[in-house]
Tab-separated table of C-alpha atoms in Angstrom:
chain	number	residue	atom	x	y	z
A	1	MET	CA	51.550	180.863	130.263
A	2	LYS	CA	48.345	180.208	131.666
A	3	SER	CA	48.107	181.045	135.725
A	4	PRO	CA	47.490	178.678	138.142
A	5	ALA	CA	44.313	179.874	138.193
A	6	VAL	CA	43.404	178.971	135.483
A	7	TRP	CA	44.751	175.567	135.677
A	8	ALA	CA	43.068	174.486	139.030
A	9	ALA	CA	39.948	175.278	138.139
A	10	GLY	CA	39.733	173.953	135.080
A	11	TYR	CA	40.906	170.844	137.134
A	12	LEU	CA	37.865	171.001	138.822
A	13	ALA	CA	35.536	171.849	136.143
A	14	LEU	CA	37.611	168.292	133.898
A	15	GLY	CA	36.884	166.846	138.023
A	16	PHE	CA	34.160	167.592	139.078
A	17	GLY	CA	32.557	165.984	136.096
A	18	VAL	CA	34.386	162.690	135.973
A	19	VAL	CA	32.625	162.375	139.833
A	20	SER	CA	29.155	163.866	138.100
A	21	TYR	CA	29.239	161.214	135.425
A	22	ILE	CA	30.122	158.220	137.654
A	23	MET	CA	27.157	159.325	140.010
A	24	ILE	CA	25.191	159.563	138.293
A	25	ARG	CA	26.060	157.317	135.197
A	26	VAL	CA	27.974	153.930	137.058
A	27	GLU	CA	27.754	154.297	140.580
A	28	PRO	CA	23.173	153.016	140.193
A	29	GLY	CA	24.919	149.580	138.005
A	30	MET	CA	26.925	149.048	141.287
A	31	GLY	CA	23.863	148.799	143.489
A	32	PHE	CA	23.661	152.989	144.728
A	33	VAL	CA	20.380	154.036	144.022
A	34	THR	CA	18.703	155.546	146.628
A	35	PRO	CA	20.611	157.387	148.682
A	36	ALA	CA	20.186	155.157	151.891
A	37	ASP	CA	21.682	152.802	149.994
A	38	TYR	CA	25.454	154.533	150.621
A	39	PHE	CA	25.273	153.924	153.917
A	40	ASP	CA	25.157	150.449	153.513
A	41	PRO	CA	28.327	148.860	154.160
A	42	VAL	CA	27.830	145.698	152.043
A	43	LYS	CA	27.735	148.122	148.935
A	44	VAL	CA	30.385	150.803	150.251
A	45	THR	CA	33.373	148.175	150.958
A	46	ALA	CA	32.274	146.932	148.254
A	47	GLY	CA	31.930	150.525	146.188
A	48	TYR	CA	35.891	150.526	146.998
A	49	ALA	CA	37.270	148.614	145.959
A	50	SER	CA	36.196	149.775	142.842
A	51	THR	CA	37.684	151.751	140.199
A	52	PRO	CA	35.143	154.373	140.381
A	53	TRP	CA	35.518	155.344	143.999
A	54	LEU	CA	39.203	154.923	143.675
A	55	VAL	CA	39.514	157.630	140.849
A	56	VAL	CA	36.554	159.665	143.008
A	57	ASN	CA	38.963	159.349	146.186
A	58	LEU	CA	42.231	160.389	144.016
A	59	LEU	CA	39.840	163.264	143.105
A	60	TYR	CA	38.948	164.942	146.086
A	61	LEU	CA	42.475	164.010	147.669
A	62	THR	CA	44.337	165.993	144.354
A	63	PHE	CA	40.771	169.020	144.743
A	64	PHE	CA	42.430	170.255	147.622
A	65	VAL	CA	45.378	171.594	145.909
A	66	ALA	CA	43.545	173.172	143.622
A	67	VAL	CA	40.916	175.078	145.608
A	68	LEU	CA	43.915	176.080	147.938
A	69	VAL	CA	44.997	178.146	144.304
A	70	LEU	CA	41.477	179.502	143.491
A	71	ALA	CA	41.623	180.205	147.707
A	72	ARG	CA	45.005	182.163	147.390
A	73	THR	CA	44.728	183.574	143.452
A	74	SER	CA	40.796	184.130	143.030
A	75	VAL	CA	38.971	185.987	146.509
A	76	SER	CA	39.093	189.001	148.774
A	77	GLU	CA	41.210	187.206	152.153
A	78	GLN	CA	37.267	187.803	153.464
A	79	PHE	CA	36.397	184.164	151.225
A	80	SER	CA	40.413	183.446	150.863
A	81	GLN	CA	39.441	182.385	154.513
A	82	LEU	CA	37.150	179.789	153.444
A	83	GLY	CA	38.726	178.354	150.430
A	84	LEU	CA	41.059	176.835	152.724
A	85	ALA	CA	38.561	175.616	155.675
A	86	ALA	CA	37.246	174.192	152.552
A	87	ALA	CA	40.360	172.239	150.749
A	88	VAL	CA	40.717	171.099	154.542
A	89	SER	CA	37.574	169.468	154.899
A	90	GLY	CA	38.186	168.315	151.469
A	91	LEU	CA	41.524	166.465	152.059
A	92	PHE	CA	39.174	165.221	155.468
A	93	LEU	CA	37.207	163.622	153.442
A	94	GLY	CA	39.509	162.132	151.355
A	95	THR	CA	41.142	161.027	153.116
A	96	ILE	CA	38.131	158.924	155.420
A	97	ASP	CA	37.102	157.035	151.591
A	98	LEU	CA	41.357	156.607	151.719
A	99	ALA	CA	41.612	154.717	154.580
A	100	GLY	CA	38.255	153.283	153.660
A	101	ILE	CA	39.345	151.896	151.158
A	102	GLN	CA	42.185	150.462	153.346
A	103	LEU	CA	40.599	148.215	155.547
A	104	PRO	CA	40.333	145.532	154.119
A	105	LEU	CA	44.547	145.393	153.698
A	106	LEU	CA	43.869	145.869	157.311
A	107	LEU	CA	41.069	144.098	159.462
A	108	PRO	CA	41.126	140.101	159.274
A	109	SER	CA	37.784	139.450	158.142
A	110	GLU	CA	34.823	141.121	155.481
A	111	GLN	CA	32.763	140.925	158.258
A	112	GLU	CA	35.424	143.241	160.157
A	113	VAL	CA	35.525	145.363	156.747
A	114	ARG	CA	31.903	145.902	157.269
A	115	VAL	CA	31.866	146.590	160.116
A	116	ALA	CA	34.684	148.912	160.389
A	117	VAL	CA	33.547	150.975	157.609
A	118	ALA	CA	29.946	151.107	158.950
A	119	ALA	CA	30.789	153.440	162.486
A	120	MET	CA	32.979	155.514	159.348
A	121	LEU	CA	29.906	156.448	157.343
A	122	PRO	CA	27.815	158.716	160.092
A	123	ILE	CA	31.094	160.643	160.502
A	124	ARG	CA	32.362	160.575	156.737
A	125	PHE	CA	28.692	161.762	155.798
A	126	ALA	CA	28.637	164.605	158.105
A	127	VAL	CA	32.234	165.475	156.656
A	128	LEU	CA	30.053	165.294	153.429
A	129	LYS	CA	27.904	168.082	154.473
A	130	ALA	CA	30.287	170.695	155.745
A	131	THR	CA	32.702	170.163	152.847
A	132	VAL	CA	29.727	171.177	150.175
A	133	LEU	CA	28.506	173.501	152.792
A	134	LEU	CA	31.809	175.631	152.734
A	135	LEU	CA	33.049	175.086	149.295
A	136	GLY	CA	29.339	176.757	148.114
A	137	VAL	CA	30.048	179.960	150.298
A	138	PHE	CA	33.141	180.044	148.465
A	139	ALA	CA	32.477	179.217	144.841
A	140	TRP	CA	29.955	181.876	145.469
A	141	GLY	CA	32.227	184.208	146.738
A	142	THR	CA	34.320	183.802	143.530
A	143	THR	CA	31.184	185.075	141.944
A	144	ARG	CA	31.386	188.218	143.595
A	145	ALA	CA	34.379	190.181	141.693
A	146	SER	CA	33.512	193.154	140.517
A	147	ASP	CA	36.228	192.312	137.349
A	148	ASN	CA	34.557	190.022	136.004
A	149	ARG	CA	34.754	189.283	131.843
A	150	GLY	CA	34.283	185.267	131.738
A	151	LEU	CA	30.122	185.558	131.516
A	152	PRO	CA	27.938	188.299	131.665
A	153	MET	CA	27.919	189.392	135.150
A	154	ARG	CA	23.934	188.735	135.698
A	155	LEU	CA	24.541	185.110	134.730
A	156	TRP	CA	28.055	184.919	136.954
A	157	ARG	CA	26.164	186.614	139.982
A	158	VAL	CA	23.343	183.615	139.011
A	159	LEU	CA	25.252	181.017	139.078
A	160	GLY	CA	27.051	181.823	142.150
A	161	TRP	CA	23.328	181.701	144.261
A	162	LEU	CA	23.082	179.618	142.591
A	163	VAL	CA	25.478	177.389	143.499
A	164	LEU	CA	25.683	177.712	147.397
A	165	ALA	CA	21.213	177.565	147.097
A	166	VAL	CA	22.987	173.480	145.896
A	167	SER	CA	24.714	173.548	149.033
A	168	ILE	CA	22.519	174.950	151.681
A	169	THR	CA	19.976	172.291	150.190
A	170	PHE	CA	22.454	169.643	150.800
A	171	LEU	CA	22.340	169.867	154.810
A	172	PHE	CA	18.779	168.812	154.399
A	173	VAL	CA	17.769	166.744	151.039
A	174	PHE	CA	20.531	164.201	149.621
A	175	ILE	CA	20.945	166.286	145.545
A	176	PRO	CA	23.733	166.122	143.206
A	177	ALA	CA	25.614	168.759	144.091
A	178	PRO	CA	29.231	167.960	141.481
A	179	ILE	CA	26.884	168.611	139.422
A	180	ALA	CA	26.258	172.053	140.277
A	181	PHE	CA	29.969	172.896	141.029
A	182	CYS	CA	31.363	171.721	137.414
A	183	VAL	CA	29.000	174.105	135.747
A	184	TRP	CA	30.695	176.797	138.199
A	185	ALA	CA	34.278	175.155	137.718
A	186	ALA	CA	33.842	176.341	134.470
A	187	GLY	CA	32.402	179.084	134.494
A	188	LEU	CA	35.804	180.206	137.035
A	189	THR	CA	37.859	178.662	133.921
A	190	ALA	CA	36.287	180.937	131.567
A	191	THR	CA	36.620	183.639	134.154
A	192	CYS	CA	40.154	183.299	135.017
A	193	ALA	CA	41.395	182.878	131.687
A	194	ARG	CA	39.642	185.759	130.259
A	195	GLY	CA	41.140	187.851	133.572
A	196	SER	CA	44.155	186.480	132.414
A	197	LEU	CA	44.415	187.304	128.709
A	198	ASN	CA	43.417	190.600	129.738
A	199	GLN	CA	46.400	191.127	132.132
A	200	LYS	CA	48.330	190.202	129.206
A	201	GLY	CA	46.585	192.166	127.030
A	202	SER	CA	46.930	195.061	129.369
A	203	SER	CA	50.893	195.060	129.527
A	204	THR	CA	51.670	194.345	126.411
A	205	ARG	CA	50.218	198.133	125.794
A	206	ARG	CA	51.706	199.628	128.598
A	207	ILE	CA	55.288	198.348	127.384
A	208	THR	CA	54.698	198.824	123.603
A	209	THR	CA	53.200	203.005	125.054
A	210	GLN	CA	56.398	203.060	126.846
């Protein structure tokens, strides 16, 4: 049976892959071409009513559990706290989007919904920046492990620095950070799976020699 970290990292890889696909292939057809489009209340209100954004919202909400599992199993105590902070921040982000999806049910007119969305967007963007930064630092922390067996150590370390650079850059420039997180999570899945297999092999050898 695979360790919880393998399933958590695999879920993040799959989830960020879906988010990246929606961002690159689906959202342009919904009118989201430039960063300014994500601050257009009319487009965002329509986005909240769409199936692709509902899928993304559900992924953001469930990423909380996956990151929490990794924070408890895959890094040192120092980076574990960052993982916990990233998980909570991501949950907050998903909750904001969930509120946006529910606004048409709570407000009597479409104009009021758009006004509420416009007021909510700067807060959401700030939480998004914080979440990306926290997750980026946590991802970098997972690549510091000296017992990595999933990827070549140098490549794994370079990937960690790349994800960290992307997360910091996102504070100032709107870039597709989910792609970097997808690659990191895929690498972490391989690392956790290989480590799990090695642990099983070690346990088997110990039993055999006793």
